[in-house]
mmCIF file of C-alpha atoms and ligand atoms in Angstrom:
data_model
loop_
_atom_site.group_PDB
_atom_site.id
_atom_site.type_symbol
_atom_site.label_atom_id
_atom_site.label_comp_id
_atom_site.label_asym_id
_atom_site.label_seq_id
_atom_site.Cartn_x
_atom_site.Cartn_y
_atom_site.Cartn_z
ATOM 1 C CA MET A 211 -71.237 -53.812 74.287
ATOM 2 C CA ARG A 212 -67.624 -54.481 76.004
ATOM 3 C CA LEU A 213 -65.996 -51.070 76.459
ATOM 4 C CA SER A 214 -62.618 -52.961 74.919
ATOM 5 C CA SER A 215 -64.372 -52.554 71.732
ATOM 6 C CA LEU A 216 -64.044 -48.586 71.719
ATOM 7 C CA ALA A 217 -60.350 -49.272 71.469
ATOM 8 C CA PRO A 218 -58.813 -48.884 68.123
ATOM 9 C CA ASP A 219 -58.403 -52.409 66.135
ATOM 10 C CA TYR A 220 -54.644 -52.209 66.297
ATOM 11 C CA ILE A 221 -54.885 -51.994 70.096
ATOM 12 C CA GLN A 222 -57.349 -54.810 70.595
ATOM 13 C CA ALA A 223 -54.799 -56.942 68.595
ATOM 14 C CA ILE A 224 -51.930 -56.179 70.754
ATOM 15 C CA ALA A 225 -50.612 -59.560 72.591
ATOM 16 C CA PRO A 226 -49.713 -58.220 76.167
ATOM 17 C CA TYR A 227 -45.771 -58.541 76.891
ATOM 18 C CA GLN A 228 -45.205 -61.809 79.385
ATOM 19 C CA GLY A 229 -42.352 -60.622 81.767
ATOM 20 C CA GLY A 230 -40.320 -63.062 83.842
ATOM 21 C CA LYS A 231 -42.289 -64.561 86.561
ATOM 22 C CA PRO A 232 -41.843 -62.389 90.023
ATOM 23 C CA ILE A 233 -40.615 -64.626 92.904
ATOM 24 C CA SER A 234 -43.314 -63.307 95.279
ATOM 25 C CA GLU A 235 -45.976 -64.543 92.487
ATOM 26 C CA LEU A 236 -44.364 -68.117 92.226
ATOM 27 C CA ALA A 237 -43.940 -68.586 95.838
ATOM 28 C CA ARG A 238 -47.664 -67.742 96.621
ATOM 29 C CA GLU A 239 -48.778 -70.169 93.805
ATOM 30 C CA MET A 240 -46.430 -72.763 94.899
ATOM 31 C CA GLY A 241 -46.474 -72.473 98.829
ATOM 32 C CA LEU A 242 -42.789 -71.846 98.888
ATOM 33 C CA ASN A 243 -40.471 -69.682 100.600
ATOM 34 C CA GLU A 244 -39.343 -66.422 98.766
ATOM 35 C CA ALA A 245 -35.605 -67.014 99.859
ATOM 36 C CA ASP A 246 -35.859 -70.700 98.332
ATOM 37 C CA ILE A 247 -36.447 -69.384 94.711
ATOM 38 C CA VAL A 248 -34.099 -68.916 92.223
ATOM 39 C CA LYS A 249 -35.058 -66.577 89.259
ATOM 40 C CA LEU A 250 -33.077 -66.539 86.267
ATOM 41 C CA ALA A 251 -35.943 -64.912 84.127
ATOM 42 C CA SER A 252 -35.447 -61.459 83.413
ATOM 43 C CA ASN A 253 -31.478 -61.064 82.805
ATOM 44 C CA GLU A 254 -31.113 -59.244 85.828
ATOM 45 C CA ASN A 255 -27.482 -58.406 87.795
ATOM 46 C CA PRO A 256 -27.358 -60.992 90.169
ATOM 47 C CA LEU A 257 -24.677 -58.919 91.649
ATOM 48 C CA GLY A 258 -27.296 -56.396 92.741
ATOM 49 C CA MET A 259 -26.397 -52.901 92.286
ATOM 50 C CA SER A 260 -23.443 -50.957 92.421
ATOM 51 C CA PRO A 261 -22.637 -49.981 96.323
ATOM 52 C CA LYS A 262 -21.788 -46.464 94.866
ATOM 53 C CA ALA A 263 -25.285 -46.043 93.266
ATOM 54 C CA GLN A 264 -26.855 -47.804 96.763
ATOM 55 C CA MET A 265 -25.205 -44.629 98.728
ATOM 56 C CA ALA A 266 -26.526 -42.530 96.184
ATOM 57 C CA VAL A 267 -30.008 -43.390 96.426
ATOM 58 C CA GLU A 268 -30.065 -43.489 100.300
ATOM 59 C CA ASP A 269 -28.807 -40.007 100.109
ATOM 60 C CA ALA A 270 -31.501 -38.768 97.640
ATOM 61 C CA ILE A 271 -34.514 -40.362 99.532
ATOM 62 C CA GLY A 272 -34.488 -37.071 101.317
ATOM 63 C CA ASP A 273 -35.887 -35.330 98.148
ATOM 64 C CA ILE A 274 -38.701 -37.437 96.846
ATOM 65 C CA ALA A 275 -41.030 -34.584 97.638
ATOM 66 C CA ARG A 276 -39.526 -32.443 94.512
ATOM 67 C CA TYR A 277 -39.989 -33.121 91.144
ATOM 68 C CA PRO A 278 -37.134 -34.531 89.546
ATOM 69 C CA ASP A 279 -34.795 -32.682 87.132
ATOM 70 C CA GLY A 280 -36.805 -32.775 83.709
ATOM 71 C CA ASN A 281 -33.614 -32.628 81.945
ATOM 72 C CA SER A 282 -31.767 -35.013 84.025
ATOM 73 C CA PHE A 283 -28.714 -32.425 83.940
ATOM 74 C CA ALA A 284 -26.260 -34.158 85.816
ATOM 75 C CA LEU A 285 -26.861 -37.458 84.650
ATOM 76 C CA ARG A 286 -26.665 -35.996 81.005
ATOM 77 C CA ASP A 287 -23.296 -34.257 81.745
ATOM 78 C CA ALA A 288 -21.638 -37.562 82.760
ATOM 79 C CA VAL A 289 -23.520 -39.857 79.585
ATOM 80 C CA ALA A 290 -21.857 -36.904 77.231
ATOM 81 C CA LYS A 291 -18.908 -36.888 78.850
ATOM 82 C CA LYS A 292 -18.234 -40.778 78.819
ATOM 83 C CA PHE A 293 -19.703 -40.962 75.255
ATOM 84 C CA ASN A 294 -18.057 -38.090 73.592
ATOM 85 C CA VAL A 295 -21.349 -36.723 72.409
ATOM 86 C CA ASN A 296 -23.156 -33.338 72.810
ATOM 87 C CA HIS A 297 -25.774 -33.001 75.623
ATOM 88 C CA GLN A 298 -28.435 -32.341 72.653
ATOM 89 C CA GLN A 299 -27.862 -35.880 71.224
ATOM 90 C CA ILE A 300 -28.972 -37.552 74.506
ATOM 91 C CA VAL A 301 -32.478 -38.749 75.408
ATOM 92 C CA PHE A 302 -33.306 -40.208 78.693
ATOM 93 C CA GLY A 303 -35.875 -42.636 79.312
ATOM 94 C CA ASN A 304 -38.083 -44.951 82.309
ATOM 95 C CA GLY A 305 -35.864 -47.813 81.269
ATOM 96 C CA SER A 306 -34.629 -48.004 77.507
ATOM 97 C CA ASN A 307 -38.069 -49.406 76.592
ATOM 98 C CA ASP A 308 -39.121 -45.822 76.685
ATOM 99 C CA ILE A 309 -36.397 -44.781 74.105
ATOM 100 C CA LEU A 310 -38.147 -47.491 71.897
ATOM 101 C CA GLU A 311 -41.536 -45.982 72.565
ATOM 102 C CA LEU A 312 -40.564 -42.873 71.783
ATOM 103 C CA ALA A 313 -38.968 -43.382 68.949
ATOM 104 C CA ALA A 314 -42.123 -45.320 67.555
ATOM 105 C CA ARG A 315 -44.175 -42.515 68.816
ATOM 106 C CA ALA A 316 -42.157 -39.907 67.009
ATOM 107 C CA PHE A 317 -41.560 -41.778 63.555
ATOM 108 C CA LEU A 318 -44.293 -43.976 63.019
ATOM 109 C CA HIS A 319 -48.019 -43.794 62.402
ATOM 110 C CA ALA A 320 -50.777 -45.865 60.835
ATOM 111 C CA GLY A 321 -49.717 -46.127 57.294
ATOM 112 C CA CYS A 322 -46.083 -46.820 57.875
ATOM 113 C CA GLU A 323 -44.159 -49.741 58.682
ATOM 114 C CA ALA A 324 -41.192 -50.887 61.306
ATOM 115 C CA ILE A 325 -38.929 -53.651 60.448
ATOM 116 C CA TYR A 326 -37.338 -56.022 62.927
ATOM 117 C CA SER A 327 -36.430 -59.779 63.005
ATOM 118 C CA GLN A 328 -38.404 -62.845 63.999
ATOM 119 C CA HIS A 329 -36.707 -63.849 67.276
ATOM 120 C CA ALA A 330 -36.245 -60.045 68.073
ATOM 121 C CA PHE A 331 -37.012 -58.252 71.219
ATOM 122 C CA ALA A 332 -40.858 -58.332 72.119
ATOM 123 C CA VAL A 333 -40.868 -54.778 72.791
ATOM 124 C CA TYR A 334 -40.501 -53.944 68.961
ATOM 125 C CA PRO A 335 -43.480 -55.222 67.825
ATOM 126 C CA LEU A 336 -45.575 -53.879 70.887
ATOM 127 C CA VAL A 337 -44.332 -50.326 70.563
ATOM 128 C CA THR A 338 -45.026 -50.187 66.850
ATOM 129 C CA GLN A 339 -48.576 -51.596 67.202
ATOM 130 C CA ALA A 340 -49.504 -49.088 69.794
ATOM 131 C CA VAL A 341 -49.095 -46.701 67.247
ATOM 132 C CA GLY A 342 -51.161 -48.033 64.629
ATOM 133 C CA ALA A 343 -48.042 -48.921 62.346
ATOM 134 C CA THR A 344 -47.515 -52.321 60.576
ATOM 135 C CA GLY A 345 -44.593 -54.376 61.824
ATOM 136 C CA VAL A 346 -42.815 -56.321 59.035
ATOM 137 C CA VAL A 347 -40.740 -59.528 60.187
ATOM 138 C CA VAL A 348 -37.945 -60.400 58.547
ATOM 139 C CA PRO A 349 -37.353 -64.519 59.338
ATOM 140 C CA ALA A 350 -33.801 -65.319 60.900
ATOM 141 C CA GLN A 351 -31.035 -67.081 59.830
ATOM 142 C CA ASP A 352 -29.596 -69.553 62.267
ATOM 143 C CA PHE A 353 -31.561 -67.212 64.614
ATOM 144 C CA ALA A 354 -29.505 -64.472 63.801
ATOM 145 C CA HIS A 355 -31.197 -61.195 62.333
ATOM 146 C CA ASP A 356 -30.836 -61.270 58.271
ATOM 147 C CA LEU A 357 -29.379 -57.966 57.439
ATOM 148 C CA ASP A 358 -29.792 -58.444 53.622
ATOM 149 C CA GLY A 359 -33.587 -59.670 54.325
ATOM 150 C CA PHE A 360 -33.971 -56.449 56.081
ATOM 151 C CA LEU A 361 -33.100 -54.235 53.140
ATOM 152 C CA LYS A 362 -34.996 -56.310 50.951
ATOM 153 C CA ALA A 363 -38.064 -55.627 53.179
ATOM 154 C CA ILE A 364 -37.724 -51.690 53.095
ATOM 155 C CA THR A 365 -40.300 -50.006 51.359
ATOM 156 C CA PRO A 366 -40.872 -46.648 50.702
ATOM 157 C CA LYS A 367 -43.584 -47.062 53.669
ATOM 158 C CA THR A 368 -40.541 -48.131 56.139
ATOM 159 C CA ARG A 369 -39.590 -45.611 58.654
ATOM 160 C CA LEU A 370 -37.961 -47.389 61.619
ATOM 161 C CA ILE A 371 -35.793 -50.418 61.779
ATOM 162 C CA PHE A 372 -35.173 -52.046 65.143
ATOM 163 C CA ILE A 373 -32.065 -54.090 65.710
ATOM 164 C CA ALA A 374 -30.804 -55.902 69.309
ATOM 165 C CA ASN A 375 -27.218 -56.337 69.416
ATOM 166 C CA PRO A 376 -26.600 -58.817 71.066
ATOM 167 C CA ASN A 377 -30.343 -59.889 70.633
ATOM 168 C CA ASN A 378 -32.577 -60.899 73.405
ATOM 169 C CA PRO A 379 -33.601 -63.658 73.342
ATOM 170 C CA THR A 380 -31.203 -65.471 71.176
ATOM 171 C CA GLY A 381 -28.133 -63.776 72.439
ATOM 172 C CA THR A 382 -26.874 -63.666 68.976
ATOM 173 C CA LEU A 383 -24.261 -60.959 67.664
ATOM 174 C CA LEU A 384 -23.731 -58.899 64.264
ATOM 175 C CA SER A 385 -20.515 -57.976 63.441
ATOM 176 C CA LYS A 386 -19.740 -54.466 63.645
ATOM 177 C CA ASP A 387 -18.538 -54.432 59.851
ATOM 178 C CA ALA A 388 -21.663 -56.228 58.833
ATOM 179 C CA LEU A 389 -23.919 -53.266 60.785
ATOM 180 C CA ARG A 390 -21.888 -50.592 59.604
ATOM 181 C CA ALA A 391 -22.182 -51.412 55.827
ATOM 182 C CA PHE A 392 -26.143 -52.213 56.347
ATOM 183 C CA ILE A 393 -26.769 -48.918 57.680
ATOM 184 C CA HIS A 394 -24.792 -47.265 54.631
ATOM 185 C CA GLU A 395 -27.384 -49.272 52.536
ATOM 186 C CA LEU A 396 -30.030 -47.696 54.102
ATOM 187 C CA PRO A 397 -32.067 -45.077 51.963
ATOM 188 C CA ARG A 398 -32.857 -41.473 53.758
ATOM 189 C CA HIS A 399 -36.269 -42.035 54.730
ATOM 190 C CA VAL A 400 -35.758 -44.946 57.057
ATOM 191 C CA LEU A 401 -34.136 -44.891 60.754
ATOM 192 C CA VAL A 402 -32.343 -47.574 62.681
ATOM 193 C CA LEU A 403 -32.756 -47.809 66.171
ATOM 194 C CA LEU A 404 -29.548 -50.306 67.345
ATOM 195 C CA ASP A 405 -30.357 -51.592 70.837
ATOM 196 C CA GLU A 406 -27.261 -52.599 72.856
ATOM 197 C CA ALA A 407 -28.848 -53.182 76.101
ATOM 198 C CA TYR A 408 -26.329 -56.080 76.400
ATOM 199 C CA ASP A 409 -23.074 -54.316 75.550
ATOM 200 C CA GLU A 410 -21.515 -53.888 78.809
ATOM 201 C CA TYR A 411 -21.426 -57.810 78.477
ATOM 202 C CA LEU A 412 -19.252 -57.998 75.455
ATOM 203 C CA ASN A 413 -15.597 -58.510 75.360
ATOM 204 C CA ALA A 414 -13.259 -55.438 74.193
ATOM 205 C CA GLU A 415 -12.781 -56.941 70.654
ATOM 206 C CA ASN A 416 -17.064 -57.087 70.354
ATOM 207 C CA LYS A 417 -17.905 -54.060 71.887
ATOM 208 C CA SER A 418 -20.073 -51.287 69.763
ATOM 209 C CA GLU A 419 -18.737 -48.532 68.273
ATOM 210 C CA ALA A 420 -21.709 -47.255 66.702
ATOM 211 C CA ILE A 421 -21.984 -44.216 68.957
ATOM 212 C CA GLY A 422 -18.630 -43.110 66.997
ATOM 213 C CA TRP A 423 -20.672 -43.535 63.724
ATOM 214 C CA LEU A 424 -22.877 -40.944 64.532
ATOM 215 C CA SER A 425 -21.101 -38.130 62.971
ATOM 216 C CA GLU A 426 -21.355 -40.712 59.422
ATOM 217 C CA PHE A 427 -24.936 -41.785 60.016
ATOM 218 C CA ASP A 428 -27.845 -39.205 61.434
ATOM 219 C CA ASN A 429 -30.504 -41.752 60.806
ATOM 220 C CA LEU A 430 -29.093 -43.897 63.852
ATOM 221 C CA ILE A 431 -30.405 -44.207 67.313
ATOM 222 C CA ILE A 432 -28.735 -46.212 69.724
ATOM 223 C CA SER A 433 -30.136 -47.047 73.061
ATOM 224 C CA ARG A 434 -28.317 -48.078 76.457
ATOM 225 C CA THR A 435 -29.933 -49.265 80.045
ATOM 226 C CA PHE A 436 -29.080 -48.992 83.303
ATOM 227 C CA SER A 437 -31.205 -52.270 83.530
ATOM 228 C CA LYS A 438 -28.680 -55.081 83.189
ATOM 229 C CA ALA A 439 -25.258 -54.667 83.705
ATOM 230 C CA TYR A 440 -25.409 -51.897 85.724
ATOM 231 C CA GLY A 441 -27.978 -53.585 88.011
ATOM 232 C CA LEU A 442 -30.920 -51.037 88.226
ATOM 233 C CA ALA A 443 -33.854 -52.804 86.581
ATOM 234 C CA GLY A 444 -36.062 -51.930 89.125
ATOM 235 C CA LEU A 445 -35.595 -47.898 88.985
ATOM 236 C CA ARG A 446 -36.143 -48.044 85.163
ATOM 237 C CA VAL A 447 -33.744 -45.505 83.467
ATOM 238 C CA GLY A 448 -31.851 -46.219 79.955
ATOM 239 C CA PHE A 449 -30.989 -43.664 77.167
ATOM 240 C CA GLY A 450 -30.664 -43.358 73.798
ATOM 241 C CA ILE A 451 -28.076 -41.044 71.769
ATOM 242 C CA MET A 452 -28.514 -39.696 68.441
ATOM 243 C CA HIS A 453 -28.501 -36.619 65.882
ATOM 244 C CA ALA A 454 -29.666 -33.739 68.127
ATOM 245 C CA ASP A 455 -32.358 -33.364 65.117
ATOM 246 C CA VAL A 456 -33.991 -36.693 65.885
ATOM 247 C CA ALA A 457 -33.274 -36.235 69.946
ATOM 248 C CA ASP A 458 -35.456 -33.057 69.545
ATOM 249 C CA MET A 459 -38.163 -34.973 67.897
ATOM 250 C CA LEU A 460 -38.254 -37.842 70.703
ATOM 251 C CA ASN A 461 -38.087 -35.113 73.391
ATOM 252 C CA ARG A 462 -41.173 -33.681 72.035
ATOM 253 C CA VAL A 463 -43.231 -36.922 72.666
ATOM 254 C CA ARG A 464 -41.439 -37.348 76.036
ATOM 255 C CA GLN A 465 -43.044 -37.235 79.530
ATOM 256 C CA PRO A 466 -41.214 -34.120 81.019
ATOM 257 C CA PHE A 467 -40.622 -36.178 84.240
ATOM 258 C CA ASN A 468 -39.816 -39.720 83.040
ATOM 259 C CA VAL A 469 -37.054 -40.199 84.692
ATOM 260 C CA ASN A 470 -37.730 -40.339 88.577
ATOM 261 C CA SER A 471 -34.983 -38.751 91.207
ATOM 262 C CA ILE A 472 -33.754 -41.603 92.648
ATOM 263 C CA ALA A 473 -32.994 -43.577 89.193
ATOM 264 C CA GLN A 474 -31.037 -40.207 88.079
ATOM 265 C CA VAL A 475 -28.742 -40.351 90.931
ATOM 266 C CA ALA A 476 -27.978 -44.043 91.246
ATOM 267 C CA ALA A 477 -27.390 -43.887 87.323
ATOM 268 C CA LEU A 478 -25.008 -40.917 87.723
ATOM 269 C CA ALA A 479 -23.121 -43.042 90.627
ATOM 270 C CA SER A 480 -23.489 -46.413 88.544
ATOM 271 C CA LEU A 481 -21.783 -44.851 85.461
ATOM 272 C CA ALA A 482 -18.832 -43.955 87.695
ATOM 273 C CA ASP A 483 -18.230 -47.328 89.102
ATOM 274 C CA ASP A 484 -16.173 -49.082 86.412
ATOM 275 C CA ASP A 485 -15.130 -51.634 88.787
ATOM 276 C CA PHE A 486 -19.073 -52.810 89.635
ATOM 277 C CA VAL A 487 -19.453 -53.363 85.850
ATOM 278 C CA ALA A 488 -15.925 -54.870 85.264
ATOM 279 C CA ARG A 489 -17.086 -57.533 88.533
ATOM 280 C CA SER A 490 -20.460 -58.044 86.626
ATOM 281 C CA TYR A 491 -18.797 -58.781 83.250
ATOM 282 C CA ALA A 492 -16.468 -61.399 84.858
ATOM 283 C CA ALA A 493 -19.139 -63.157 87.191
ATOM 284 C CA ASN A 494 -21.046 -63.058 83.671
ATOM 285 C CA GLN A 495 -18.542 -64.888 81.745
ATOM 286 C CA ALA A 496 -17.606 -67.418 84.692
ATOM 287 C CA GLY A 497 -21.534 -68.162 85.121
ATOM 288 C CA MET A 498 -21.612 -68.607 81.094
ATOM 289 C CA ALA A 499 -19.144 -71.351 81.099
ATOM 290 C CA GLN A 500 -20.762 -72.884 84.115
ATOM 291 C CA LEU A 501 -23.839 -73.162 82.106
ATOM 292 C CA THR A 502 -22.930 -73.776 78.772
ATOM 293 C CA GLN A 503 -20.659 -76.804 80.448
ATOM 294 C CA GLY A 504 -23.726 -78.109 82.133
ATOM 295 C CA PHE A 505 -25.674 -78.309 78.947
ATOM 296 C CA LYS A 506 -22.693 -80.146 77.352
ATOM 297 C CA HIS A 507 -22.552 -82.471 80.124
ATOM 298 C CA LEU A 508 -26.682 -82.828 80.077
ATOM 299 C CA GLY A 509 -26.684 -83.503 75.834
ATOM 300 C CA LEU A 510 -28.467 -80.282 75.457
ATOM 301 C CA GLU A 511 -28.411 -78.137 72.399
ATOM 302 C CA PHE A 512 -27.830 -74.371 73.318
ATOM 303 C CA ILE A 513 -27.457 -70.926 71.175
ATOM 304 C CA PRO A 514 -24.424 -69.554 72.231
ATOM 305 C CA SER A 515 -24.621 -66.339 73.544
ATOM 306 C CA PHE A 516 -22.987 -62.886 73.511
ATOM 307 C CA ALA A 517 -25.205 -61.769 76.539
ATOM 308 C CA ASN A 518 -26.202 -62.564 80.066
ATOM 309 C CA PHE A 519 -28.603 -65.324 78.874
ATOM 310 C CA VAL A 520 -28.652 -68.179 76.868
ATOM 311 C CA SER A 521 -31.552 -70.126 75.358
ATOM 312 C CA PHE A 522 -31.265 -73.971 75.503
ATOM 313 C CA LYS A 523 -33.697 -76.839 73.924
ATOM 314 C CA VAL A 524 -35.342 -79.394 75.547
ATOM 315 C CA LYS A 525 -37.819 -81.830 74.445
ATOM 316 C CA ASP A 526 -40.669 -80.565 76.154
ATOM 317 C CA ALA A 527 -40.006 -77.005 76.918
ATOM 318 C CA SER A 528 -43.368 -76.057 78.358
ATOM 319 C CA GLN A 529 -43.478 -78.930 80.781
ATOM 320 C CA ILE A 530 -39.945 -78.756 81.934
ATOM 321 C CA ASN A 531 -40.810 -75.124 82.740
ATOM 322 C CA GLN A 532 -43.419 -76.152 84.966
ATOM 323 C CA GLN A 533 -41.393 -78.584 86.715
ATOM 324 C CA LEU A 534 -38.369 -76.030 87.184
ATOM 325 C CA LEU A 535 -41.398 -73.616 88.314
ATOM 326 C CA GLN A 536 -42.568 -76.422 90.791
ATOM 327 C CA ASN A 537 -38.603 -76.630 92.241
ATOM 328 C CA GLY A 538 -38.448 -73.046 92.704
ATOM 329 C CA VAL A 539 -36.673 -72.256 89.601
ATOM 330 C CA ILE A 540 -37.981 -69.512 87.512
ATOM 331 C CA VAL A 541 -36.577 -69.438 83.735
ATOM 332 C CA ARG A 542 -38.331 -67.876 80.759
ATOM 333 C CA PRO A 543 -40.329 -69.910 78.082
ATOM 334 C CA VAL A 544 -39.680 -68.145 74.720
ATOM 335 C CA ALA A 545 -42.764 -69.965 72.476
ATOM 336 C CA ASN A 546 -43.993 -66.397 72.124
ATOM 337 C CA TYR A 547 -40.875 -65.838 70.273
ATOM 338 C CA GLU A 548 -41.724 -68.484 67.778
ATOM 339 C CA MET A 549 -39.055 -70.555 70.334
ATOM 340 C CA PRO A 550 -41.267 -73.296 71.677
ATOM 341 C CA ASP A 551 -38.660 -75.522 72.116
ATOM 342 C CA TYR A 552 -36.284 -73.583 74.201
ATOM 343 C CA LEU A 553 -36.111 -72.084 77.459
ATOM 344 C CA ARG A 554 -34.235 -68.908 78.306
ATOM 345 C CA VAL A 555 -32.187 -68.893 81.480
ATOM 346 C CA SER A 556 -30.325 -65.873 82.764
ATOM 347 C CA VAL A 557 -26.909 -66.423 84.067
ATOM 348 C CA GLY A 558 -26.893 -65.854 87.757
ATOM 349 C CA LEU A 559 -24.510 -66.294 90.927
ATOM 350 C CA PHE A 560 -22.518 -69.623 91.251
ATOM 351 C CA SER A 561 -24.854 -71.075 93.526
ATOM 352 C CA GLU A 562 -27.744 -70.214 91.499
ATOM 353 C CA ASN A 563 -26.563 -71.641 88.107
ATOM 354 C CA ALA A 564 -25.769 -74.834 90.248
ATOM 355 C CA ARG A 565 -29.249 -75.297 91.091
ATOM 356 C CA PHE A 566 -30.514 -74.781 88.164
ATOM 357 C CA LEU A 567 -28.417 -77.068 86.402
ATOM 358 C CA THR A 568 -29.158 -79.761 89.562
ATOM 359 C CA VAL A 569 -32.948 -79.604 89.287
ATOM 360 C CA LEU A 570 -32.609 -79.660 85.376
ATOM 361 C CA GLU A 571 -30.744 -82.764 85.465
ATOM 362 C CA THR A 572 -33.098 -84.363 88.180
ATOM 363 C CA LEU A 573 -36.143 -83.540 85.353
ATOM 364 C CA LEU A 574 -34.193 -85.111 82.436
ATOM 365 C CA LYS A 575 -33.577 -88.276 84.057
HETATM 366 C C1 PLP B 143 -33.581 -56.018 78.867
HETATM 367 C C2 PLP B 143 -33.604 -55.388 77.556
HETATM 368 C C3 PLP B 143 -34.143 -53.631 77.385
HETATM 369 C C4 PLP B 143 -33.858 -53.426 78.547
HETATM 370 O O1 PLP B 143 -34.956 -52.763 79.034
HETATM 371 P P1 PLP B 143 -35.171 -51.547 80.106
HETATM 372 O O2 PLP B 143 -36.417 -50.900 79.382
HETATM 373 O O3 PLP B 143 -34.008 -50.588 79.705
HETATM 374 O O4 PLP B 143 -35.095 -52.225 81.377
HETATM 375 C C5 PLP B 143 -33.928 -53.503 75.963
HETATM 376 N N1 PLP B 143 -33.488 -54.366 75.428
HETATM 377 C C6 PLP B 143 -33.442 -55.198 75.071
HETATM 378 C C7 PLP B 143 -33.209 -56.082 73.545
HETATM 379 C C8 PLP B 143 -33.263 -55.989 76.210
HETATM 380 O O5 PLP B 143 -33.177 -57.347 76.123
#
């Protein structure tokens, strides 16, 4: 007997998460120098982290022997002030993925359903299946979430709806009006988790106002992360904002020290560095224009994106991906998102985008 057979069927059925290939792994596999590899595969901030965060991290190294503050008080206070919410409305996570998982563990169980879109972020099915609940996939419309389809998919067993806005890996955005009207239609037994990992990359007009809707909707959970525009992906810190009663449930299943001390101080310093976020936004706008102009020049179709990545269509995505790897360029295959003809590339520095486009051009000849 294999011991794996002792795990519940719903655990055995989980397809493991496929992340972006680490630079060190490609260097080993292809015999390349790490310095010659360009990674545009995980939507990381090409500017790195805020210099203020870096100083805070260096200052905090000496305290590593101590347990972190399990309530992330200083960070909580800063988030509460920035977003004009109460301390009790905030839950911190080991990355915002942790918030998704805490919501699933608090509100889902075997026999109930979670709804998410086709081509939506891969972590939604993972956290749903991990607690034995049933995932219900709503077909996308032109790669975007179909909110009417979501409403039709609701049953008495539905407890949680996951919506990424913008969505990864499609980069599509739902309008604020459509989202708000959708939440208004939800029956009382359904919570919605609005994943806003890329909100910092939206222009002023598109930026989410959902935190302001919490006074109207107590079944809304908004998740944010420090992994993308704030450049702290390696430290793992994110948060959710929600009604205090909902936060109370997530905190009951949260590990007491899920956010480490270094992550807490780095996030706190980052939150105060508006200049760094503004530079990250500007660099992303420029890099996105560079990539999409490159695709047009190469005659490649792409899905217009509101985030810091863009999915583009090629004849043989798996072969092109392999050839990009051989040339030291890491992008993300998205066949596991039911997009077998697409590859997703993250917006990098000017030189990284240029290298990617140059290699791609030679492969298409
Ligand atoms: C990258 C991403 C996240 C962030 O994950 P972290 O755990 O915060 O690093 C969350 N949601 C979506 C849709 C993402 O693409």
